[in-house]
């Protein structure tokens, strides 16, 4: 729906009150997606409204020499986008800003600027002066944006929440050349932005908020020569060059993305209006706009699930585990793990509140290469919690997916949220296609099995019948693990040992389906676990067949010391097996139902968080990066190496930890401190608290920052922001005090009234009264003494002139007055110097406290890492001792004694892991 003409959308009073026009919201509510929102901001009389009229192709916005300085507002005009049928163009025109965008000596924190920026998909900054960094730095409103708005920490949510920034330079043709070289506009703008005056300047903040490809510069000549003002320009008499320049602007606008919301896609007018109302509500309450939260809340509860799941991928049919189409369950509604793609794949499932169905994580492409699916990767990277990863492997057509569906809560009436802790996410991995003779790719099967081992904390092996020698031999993938997985990098001379693999291999659960034997050993009733251990006993003999059989058993025993077994009776008749997932529990064999329930209870209750070498707990984000690292290694022809993977992950995670911790510090500092502060201590105290929380986040998120490079980067960035905040605090105090002194000076007589006999005493009395009144005013801030010293220094010359002109004073009296004035000036200089000294001492104290806090948190982290490493070693020792005891009992004394060396080595590692007295500490200086 197009509006008949421009309509007031938002108006703002000078005291910060904001009003939204209900009629404008009603117009927006009728506009379907997609829409392009173009807003323009800049000084009065710079041709903003005229440019929007040109974009609209009609005269709508008022173009006039006269503009009321009290009109702080946004006017809106909606109209069909003739360039793109089916799209709507929303034009937003801001009004009421002085030429230099500066009001009363400071950047005016007006909601109009923030709203025009956040609502738009393309933001035009309109000026009519030459292109210099000083002109860009006049956009002072942007310096308050990070205090008014909280943007997502990671990558600004792909920058989809912020518009394209276009600097429109009016009535001025930019010479885009460097020497004899003609530059492209984007290169010319880069050369300008290279002169940005630090992170806290407007230009510096623009560089930080908008990436290089989202900032443009366009120049426009005067639309018509001879016209004194915009309202005198005839509609059809425009300069051809101006017309061409407008076409370039249109191309820039229409090549940009429509207005979108985080993770959602193109917005409708109704959603844009709802977004505006939430922005205004936050501003009216004085709260920062939580931009990512606003966009989710705006969508409504019914659409949040869609936001999380909707990803447009051309290859959505490829799914995460490995299974062929003909092997999947016949009814898709009965089995969410039913695949649609060809070849092998790994599927991922999680909390049903997060995912309605499995998605592909790792697919085997038509060219035979493994590939990580972006949709699943995005889901995993959105999980900041630790993960429990349960994967299931086994031959095709053995009913693996039924067990995964039960774990996922299908037909059982429970949700995963009730079976795992709130601070842990369960991730289910299903593998498909193993052992498919038609596929005939055993090497690929081994890679699939290896990836399942590498990514999981609990590995379920699913087989049918019983654990016979053939069943053990069918698990030949275990014997090949060391050929497909390495623990140590090639730089280390030491070879991988079974202890190295035991540290990170998952718990092994053997699920035996359609079990028909009695659980008895030597005539006595046995448990499923005892049945498994008996099946894994080494065979006597020296033949090649016995050696191969024992090789598989030893690999299972050595690599998977934590073992569990579940046996399952047949669930029902053959007819029921065909529609197993469609049957209720009451239609299945009661014993099978109980066995399935026991299996699920064990997985939920005993599965551990996924960890990697060093006891590092894996989050969903880390798991996704692990998958990428391993698959990249396989694709390159290398063998996945745990040590290299951890090193690569540490770089990714530590960089993210720096960004998130820095964003947290900056956000907290902006929320908790209101400048200017009365004392240095007030700002310093807030800084201490923000730094502490930022360091805690960094320590919890980072790992293997062995040379403290990332920690130093964080501290350096924090230092820059804090010093900038201190400088801003001092400047605001100085300006406030200077304004106060000028205000008090208004009560003094004019300068010429003192130039008479007796005028000096009159002047001194007035000046002393001014000083006393100034000192009595509260909340002057950290530059109170320095501002007074500067003021009195400026008055010194006037005081000398008045003293000289006062003929009532004798020469001796004049000298005495000069001496007294000199004493007073020295006293004030001393007071200002003491103020400056206190500031320096406060900074030194800040440095010392930052050093101590940094050191304290680093020692805590080192101690946690030491304890985790010792616990990991002790767990392996206990497992080794259990296996050694079993070998002794089974008569394999020689094999048992060979384990002593490994056990001694592990104990020595624990003994050597004592708390270190000193460590490298980075300092905020």
JSON list of N, CA and C in Angstrom, two decimals, residues 41-91:
[
{"chain": "A", "resi": 41, "resn": "UNK", "atom": "N", "xyz": [19.97, 11.49, 6.23]},
{"chain": "A", "resi": 41, "resn": "UNK", "atom": "CA", "xyz": [20.30, 12.28, 7.43]},
{"chain": "A", "resi": 41, "resn": "UNK", "atom": "C", "xyz": [21.40, 13.26, 7.06]},
{"chain": "A", "resi": 42, "resn": "UNK", "atom": "N", "xyz": [21.30, 14.47, 7.58]},
{"chain": "A", "resi": 42, "resn": "UNK", "atom": "CA", "xyz": [22.32, 15.46, 7.30]},
{"chain": "A", "resi": 42, "resn": "UNK", "atom": "C", "xyz": [21.85, 16.83, 7.73]},
{"chain": "A", "resi": 43, "resn": "UNK", "atom": "N", "xyz": [22.68, 17.85, 7.53]},
{"chain": "A", "resi": 43, "resn": "UNK", "atom": "CA", "xyz": [22.33, 19.19, 7.98]},
{"chain": "A", "resi": 43, "resn": "UNK", "atom": "C", "xyz": [21.19, 19.78, 7.17]},
{"chain": "A", "resi": 44, "resn": "UNK", "atom": "N", "xyz": [20.57, 20.81, 7.73]},
{"chain": "A", "resi": 44, "resn": "UNK", "atom": "CA", "xyz": [19.51, 21.53, 7.03]},
{"chain": "A", "resi": 44, "resn": "UNK", "atom": "C", "xyz": [20.02, 22.13, 5.72]},
{"chain": "A", "resi": 45, "resn": "UNK", "atom": "N", "xyz": [19.08, 22.25, 4.78]},
{"chain": "A", "resi": 45, "resn": "UNK", "atom": "CA", "xyz": [19.36, 22.94, 3.53]},
{"chain": "A", "resi": 45, "resn": "UNK", "atom": "C", "xyz": [20.50, 22.31, 2.73]},
{"chain": "A", "resi": 46, "resn": "UNK", "atom": "N", "xyz": [20.68, 21.01, 2.89]},
{"chain": "A", "resi": 46, "resn": "UNK", "atom": "CA", "xyz": [21.72, 20.33, 2.10]},
{"chain": "A", "resi": 46, "resn": "UNK", "atom": "C", "xyz": [21.11, 19.50, 0.98]},
{"chain": "A", "resi": 47, "resn": "UNK", "atom": "N", "xyz": [19.79, 19.66, 0.76]},
{"chain": "A", "resi": 47, "resn": "UNK", "atom": "CA", "xyz": [19.16, 18.99, -0.38]},
{"chain": "A", "resi": 47, "resn": "UNK", "atom": "C", "xyz": [18.68, 17.58, -0.10]},
{"chain": "A", "resi": 48, "resn": "UNK", "atom": "N", "xyz": [18.45, 17.24, 1.17]},
{"chain": "A", "resi": 48, "resn": "UNK", "atom": "CA", "xyz": [18.01, 15.88, 1.50]},
{"chain": "A", "resi": 48, "resn": "UNK", "atom": "C", "xyz": [16.65, 15.57, 0.87]},
{"chain": "A", "resi": 49, "resn": "UNK", "atom": "N", "xyz": [15.68, 16.43, 1.16]},
{"chain": "A", "resi": 49, "resn": "UNK", "atom": "CA", "xyz": [14.31, 16.18, 0.68]},
{"chain": "A", "resi": 49, "resn": "UNK", "atom": "C", "xyz": [14.25, 16.17, -0.84]},
{"chain": "A", "resi": 50, "resn": "UNK", "atom": "N", "xyz": [15.02, 17.04, -1.48]},
{"chain": "A", "resi": 50, "resn": "UNK", "atom": "CA", "xyz": [15.03, 17.08, -2.94]},
{"chain": "A", "resi": 50, "resn": "UNK", "atom": "C", "xyz": [15.53, 15.75, -3.50]},
{"chain": "A", "resi": 51, "resn": "UNK", "atom": "N", "xyz": [16.58, 15.21, -2.91]},
{"chain": "A", "resi": 51, "resn": "UNK", "atom": "CA", "xyz": [17.15, 13.95, -3.40]},
{"chain": "A", "resi": 51, "resn": "UNK", "atom": "C", "xyz": [16.14, 12.82, -3.26]},
{"chain": "A", "resi": 52, "resn": "UNK", "atom": "N", "xyz": [15.40, 12.77, -2.15]},
{"chain": "A", "resi": 52, "resn": "UNK", "atom": "CA", "xyz": [14.38, 11.73, -1.98]},
{"chain": "A", "resi": 52, "resn": "UNK", "atom": "C", "xyz": [13.26, 11.91, -2.99]},
{"chain": "A", "resi": 53, "resn": "UNK", "atom": "N", "xyz": [12.89, 13.15, -3.28]},
{"chain": "A", "resi": 53, "resn": "UNK", "atom": "CA", "xyz": [11.87, 13.38, -4.30]},
{"chain": "A", "resi": 53, "resn": "UNK", "atom": "C", "xyz": [12.32, 12.85, -5.65]},
{"chain": "A", "resi": 54, "resn": "UNK", "atom": "N", "xyz": [13.59, 13.04, -5.96]},
{"chain": "A", "resi": 54, "resn": "UNK", "atom": "CA", "xyz": [14.12, 12.54, -7.22]},
{"chain": "A", "resi": 54, "resn": "UNK", "atom": "C", "xyz": [14.05, 11.01, -7.26]},
{"chain": "A", "resi": 55, "resn": "UNK", "atom": "N", "xyz": [14.39, 10.37, -6.13]},
{"chain": "A", "resi": 55, "resn": "UNK", "atom": "CA", "xyz": [14.29, 8.91, -6.06]},
{"chain": "A", "resi": 55, "resn": "UNK", "atom": "C", "xyz": [12.85, 8.45, -6.24]},
{"chain": "A", "resi": 56, "resn": "UNK", "atom": "N", "xyz": [11.91, 9.23, -5.69]},
{"chain": "A", "resi": 56, "resn": "UNK", "atom": "CA", "xyz": [10.49, 8.87, -5.79]},
{"chain": "A", "resi": 56, "resn": "UNK", "atom": "C", "xyz": [9.92, 9.17, -7.16]},
{"chain": "A", "resi": 57, "resn": "UNK", "atom": "N", "xyz": [10.57, 10.06, -7.90]},
{"chain": "A", "resi": 57, "resn": "UNK", "atom": "CA", "xyz": [10.06, 10.44, -9.21]},
{"chain": "A", "resi": 57, "resn": "UNK", "atom": "C", "xyz": [8.90, 11.39, -9.14]},
{"chain": "A", "resi": 58, "resn": "UNK", "atom": "N", "xyz": [8.75, 12.06, -8.02]},
{"chain": "A", "resi": 58, "resn": "UNK", "atom": "CA", "xyz": [7.62, 12.97, -7.84]},
{"chain": "A", "resi": 58, "resn": "UNK", "atom": "C", "xyz": [7.94, 13.94, -6.72]},
{"chain": "A", "resi": 59, "resn": "UNK", "atom": "N", "xyz": [7.20, 15.05, -6.69]},
{"chain": "A", "resi": 59, "resn": "UNK", "atom": "CA", "xyz": [7.39, 16.03, -5.64]},
{"chain": "A", "resi": 59, "resn": "UNK", "atom": "C", "xyz": [6.50, 15.69, -4.47]},
{"chain": "A", "resi": 60, "resn": "UNK", "atom": "N", "xyz": [7.09, 15.38, -3.35]},
{"chain": "A", "resi": 60, "resn": "UNK", "atom": "CA", "xyz": [6.31, 15.01, -2.18]},
{"chain": "A", "resi": 60, "resn": "UNK", "atom": "C", "xyz": [6.85, 15.66, -0.92]},
{"chain": "A", "resi": 61, "resn": "UNK", "atom": "N", "xyz": [8.12, 15.44, -0.65]},
{"chain": "A", "resi": 61, "resn": "UNK", "atom": "CA", "xyz": [8.74, 16.04, 0.53]},
{"chain": "A", "resi": 61, "resn": "UNK", "atom": "C", "xyz": [8.91, 17.55, 0.30]},
{"chain": "A", "resi": 62, "resn": "UNK", "atom": "N", "xyz": [8.70, 18.31, 1.35]},
{"chain": "A", "resi": 62, "resn": "UNK", "atom": "CA", "xyz": [8.79, 19.76, 1.25]},
{"chain": "A", "resi": 62, "resn": "UNK", "atom": "C", "xyz": [10.23, 20.20, 1.05]},
{"chain": "A", "resi": 63, "resn": "UNK", "atom": "N", "xyz": [10.46, 20.99, 0.01]},
{"chain": "A", "resi": 63, "resn": "UNK", "atom": "CA", "xyz": [11.78, 21.54, -0.27]},
{"chain": "A", "resi": 63, "resn": "UNK", "atom": "C", "xyz": [11.68, 23.05, -0.13]},
{"chain": "A", "resi": 64, "resn": "UNK", "atom": "N", "xyz": [12.31, 23.61, 0.90]},
{"chain": "A", "resi": 64, "resn": "UNK", "atom": "CA", "xyz": [12.16, 25.03, 1.17]},
{"chain": "A", "resi": 64, "resn": "UNK", "atom": "C", "xyz": [13.38, 25.58, 1.86]},
{"chain": "A", "resi": 65, "resn": "UNK", "atom": "N", "xyz": [13.56, 26.91, 1.74]},
{"chain": "A", "resi": 65, "resn": "UNK", "atom": "CA", "xyz": [14.63, 27.57, 2.49]},
{"chain": "A", "resi": 65, "resn": "UNK", "atom": "C", "xyz": [14.33, 27.60, 3.97]},
{"chain": "A", "resi": 66, "resn": "UNK", "atom": "N", "xyz": [13.03, 27.63, 4.31]},
{"chain": "A", "resi": 66, "resn": "UNK", "atom": "CA", "xyz": [12.64, 27.80, 5.70]},
{"chain": "A", "resi": 66, "resn": "UNK", "atom": "C", "xyz": [12.46, 26.44, 6.35]},
{"chain": "A", "resi": 67, "resn": "UNK", "atom": "N", "xyz": [12.95, 26.31, 7.57]},
{"chain": "A", "resi": 67, "resn": "UNK", "atom": "CA", "xyz": [12.77, 25.07, 8.32]},
{"chain": "A", "resi": 67, "resn": "UNK", "atom": "C", "xyz": [12.82, 25.40, 9.79]},
{"chain": "A", "resi": 68, "resn": "UNK", "atom": "N", "xyz": [11.78, 25.00, 10.50]},
{"chain": "A", "resi": 68, "resn": "UNK", "atom": "CA", "xyz": [11.72, 25.30, 11.93]},
{"chain": "A", "resi": 68, "resn": "UNK", "atom": "C", "xyz": [12.76, 24.52, 12.68]},
{"chain": "A", "resi": 69, "resn": "UNK", "atom": "N", "xyz": [13.56, 25.19, 13.54]},
{"chain": "A", "resi": 69, "resn": "UNK", "atom": "CA", "xyz": [14.60, 24.47, 14.28]},
{"chain": "A", "resi": 69, "resn": "UNK", "atom": "C", "xyz": [14.01, 23.55, 15.34]},
{"chain": "A", "resi": 70, "resn": "UNK", "atom": "N", "xyz": [12.69, 23.63, 15.55]},
{"chain": "A", "resi": 70, "resn": "UNK", "atom": "CA", "xyz": [12.09, 22.78, 16.58]},
{"chain": "A", "resi": 70, "resn": "UNK", "atom": "C", "xyz": [11.54, 21.48, 16.01]},
{"chain": "A", "resi": 71, "resn": "UNK", "atom": "N", "xyz": [11.57, 21.30, 14.68]},
{"chain": "A", "resi": 71, "resn": "UNK", "atom": "CA", "xyz": [11.00, 20.12, 14.06]},
{"chain": "A", "resi": 71, "resn": "UNK", "atom": "C", "xyz": [12.04, 19.01, 14.01]},
{"chain": "A", "resi": 72, "resn": "UNK", "atom": "N", "xyz": [12.15, 18.22, 15.06]},
{"chain": "A", "resi": 72, "resn": "UNK", "atom": "CA", "xyz": [12.99, 17.03, 15.06]},
{"chain": "A", "resi": 72, "resn": "UNK", "atom": "C", "xyz": [12.08, 15.86, 14.73]},
{"chain": "A", "resi": 73, "resn": "UNK", "atom": "N", "xyz": [12.17, 15.34, 13.52]},
{"chain": "A", "resi": 73, "resn": "UNK", "atom": "CA", "xyz": [11.18, 14.35, 13.12]},
{"chain": "A", "resi": 73, "resn": "UNK", "atom": "C", "xyz": [11.70, 13.49, 11.98]},
{"chain": "A", "resi": 74, "resn": "UNK", "atom": "N", "xyz": [10.92, 12.44, 11.70]},
{"chain": "A", "resi": 74, "resn": "UNK", "atom": "CA", "xyz": [11.13, 11.59, 10.53]},
{"chain": "A", "resi": 74, "resn": "UNK", "atom": "C", "xyz": [9.81, 11.57, 9.76]},
{"chain": "A", "resi": 75, "resn": "UNK", "atom": "N", "xyz": [9.85, 11.98, 8.51]},
{"chain": "A", "resi": 75, "resn": "UNK", "atom": "CA", "xyz": [8.69, 11.89, 7.63]},
{"chain": "A", "resi": 75, "resn": "UNK", "atom": "C", "xyz": [8.84, 10.66, 6.73]},
{"chain": "A", "resi": 76, "resn": "UNK", "atom": "N", "xyz": [7.72, 10.00, 6.44]},
{"chain": "A", "resi": 76, "resn": "UNK", "atom": "CA", "xyz": [7.74, 8.74, 5.67]},
{"chain": "A", "resi": 76, "resn": "UNK", "atom": "C", "xyz": [6.89, 8.88, 4.42]},
{"chain": "A", "resi": 77, "resn": "UNK", "atom": "N", "xyz": [7.37, 8.27, 3.35]},
{"chain": "A", "resi": 77, "resn": "UNK", "atom": "CA", "xyz": [6.60, 8.21, 2.12]},
{"chain": "A", "resi": 77, "resn": "UNK", "atom": "C", "xyz": [6.76, 6.80, 1.56]},
{"chain": "A", "resi": 78, "resn": "UNK", "atom": "N", "xyz": [5.66, 6.09, 1.40]},
{"chain": "A", "resi": 78, "resn": "UNK", "atom": "CA", "xyz": [5.70, 4.74, 0.85]},
{"chain": "A", "resi": 78, "resn": "UNK", "atom": "C", "xyz": [5.10, 4.77, -0.54]},
{"chain": "A", "resi": 79, "resn": "UNK", "atom": "N", "xyz": [5.75, 4.09, -1.47]},
{"chain": "A", "resi": 79, "resn": "UNK", "atom": "CA", "xyz": [5.26, 4.08, -2.85]},
{"chain": "A", "resi": 79, "resn": "UNK", "atom": "C", "xyz": [5.78, 2.85, -3.57]},
{"chain": "A", "resi": 80, "resn": "UNK", "atom": "N", "xyz": [5.09, 2.41, -4.62]},
{"chain": "A", "resi": 80, "resn": "UNK", "atom": "CA", "xyz": [5.56, 1.21, -5.34]},
{"chain": "A", "resi": 80, "resn": "UNK", "atom": "C", "xyz": [6.94, 1.46, -5.93]},
{"chain": "A", "resi": 81, "resn": "UNK", "atom": "N", "xyz": [7.74, 0.43, -5.91]},
{"chain": "A", "resi": 81, "resn": "UNK", "atom": "CA", "xyz": [9.08, 0.53, -6.46]},
{"chain": "A", "resi": 81, "resn": "UNK", "atom": "C", "xyz": [9.01, 0.20, -7.95]},
{"chain": "A", "resi": 82, "resn": "UNK", "atom": "N", "xyz": [9.03, 1.23, -8.77]},
{"chain": "A", "resi": 82, "resn": "UNK", "atom": "CA", "xyz": [8.87, 1.02, -10.21]},
{"chain": "A", "resi": 82, "resn": "UNK", "atom": "C", "xyz": [10.04, 0.25, -10.80]},
{"chain": "A", "resi": 83, "resn": "UNK", "atom": "N", "xyz": [11.18, 0.30, -10.13]},
{"chain": "A", "resi": 83, "resn": "UNK", "atom": "CA", "xyz": [12.36, -0.42, -10.62]},
{"chain": "A", "resi": 83, "resn": "UNK", "atom": "C", "xyz": [12.25, -1.91, -10.37]},
{"chain": "A", "resi": 84, "resn": "UNK", "atom": "N", "xyz": [11.47, -2.29, -9.35]},
{"chain": "A", "resi": 84, "resn": "UNK", "atom": "CA", "xyz": [11.33, -3.70, -8.97]},
{"chain": "A", "resi": 84, "resn": "UNK", "atom": "C", "xyz": [9.85, -3.98, -8.69]},
{"chain": "A", "resi": 85, "resn": "UNK", "atom": "N", "xyz": [9.09, -4.43, -9.65]},
{"chain": "A", "resi": 85, "resn": "UNK", "atom": "CA", "xyz": [7.67, -4.71, -9.44]},
{"chain": "A", "resi": 85, "resn": "UNK", "atom": "C", "xyz": [7.48, -5.70, -8.29]},
{"chain": "A", "resi": 86, "resn": "UNK", "atom": "N", "xyz": [6.49, -5.40, -7.44]},
{"chain": "A", "resi": 86, "resn": "UNK", "atom": "CA", "xyz": [6.23, -6.25, -6.29]},
{"chain": "A", "resi": 86, "resn": "UNK", "atom": "C", "xyz": [6.96, -5.81, -5.04]},
{"chain": "A", "resi": 87, "resn": "UNK", "atom": "N", "xyz": [7.92, -4.91, -5.16]},
{"chain": "A", "resi": 87, "resn": "UNK", "atom": "CA", "xyz": [8.64, -4.36, -4.03]},
{"chain": "A", "resi": 87, "resn": "UNK", "atom": "C", "xyz": [8.05, -2.99, -3.67]},
{"chain": "A", "resi": 88, "resn": "UNK", "atom": "N", "xyz": [8.22, -2.61, -2.41]},
{"chain": "A", "resi": 88, "resn": "UNK", "atom": "CA", "xyz": [7.77, -1.29, -1.95]},
{"chain": "A", "resi": 88, "resn": "UNK", "atom": "C", "xyz": [8.98, -0.47, -1.52]},
{"chain": "A", "resi": 89, "resn": "UNK", "atom": "N", "xyz": [8.96, 0.80, -1.90]},
{"chain": "A", "resi": 89, "resn": "UNK", "atom": "CA", "xyz": [10.03, 1.72, -1.52]},
{"chain": "A", "resi": 89, "resn": "UNK", "atom": "C", "xyz": [9.52, 2.58, -0.37]},
{"chain": "A", "resi": 90, "resn": "UNK", "atom": "N", "xyz": [10.24, 2.56, 0.76]},
{"chain": "A", "resi": 90, "resn": "UNK", "atom": "CA", "xyz": [9.89, 3.38, 1.91]},
{"chain": "A", "resi": 90, "resn": "UNK", "atom": "C", "xyz": [10.98, 4.43, 2.09]},
{"chain": "A", "resi": 91, "resn": "UNK", "atom": "N", "xyz": [10.61, 5.71, 1.94]},
{"chain": "A", "resi": 91, "resn": "UNK", "atom": "CA", "xyz": [11.57, 6.80, 2.06]},
{"chain": "A", "resi": 91, "resn": "UNK", "atom": "C", "xyz": [11.38, 7.50, 3.39]}
]
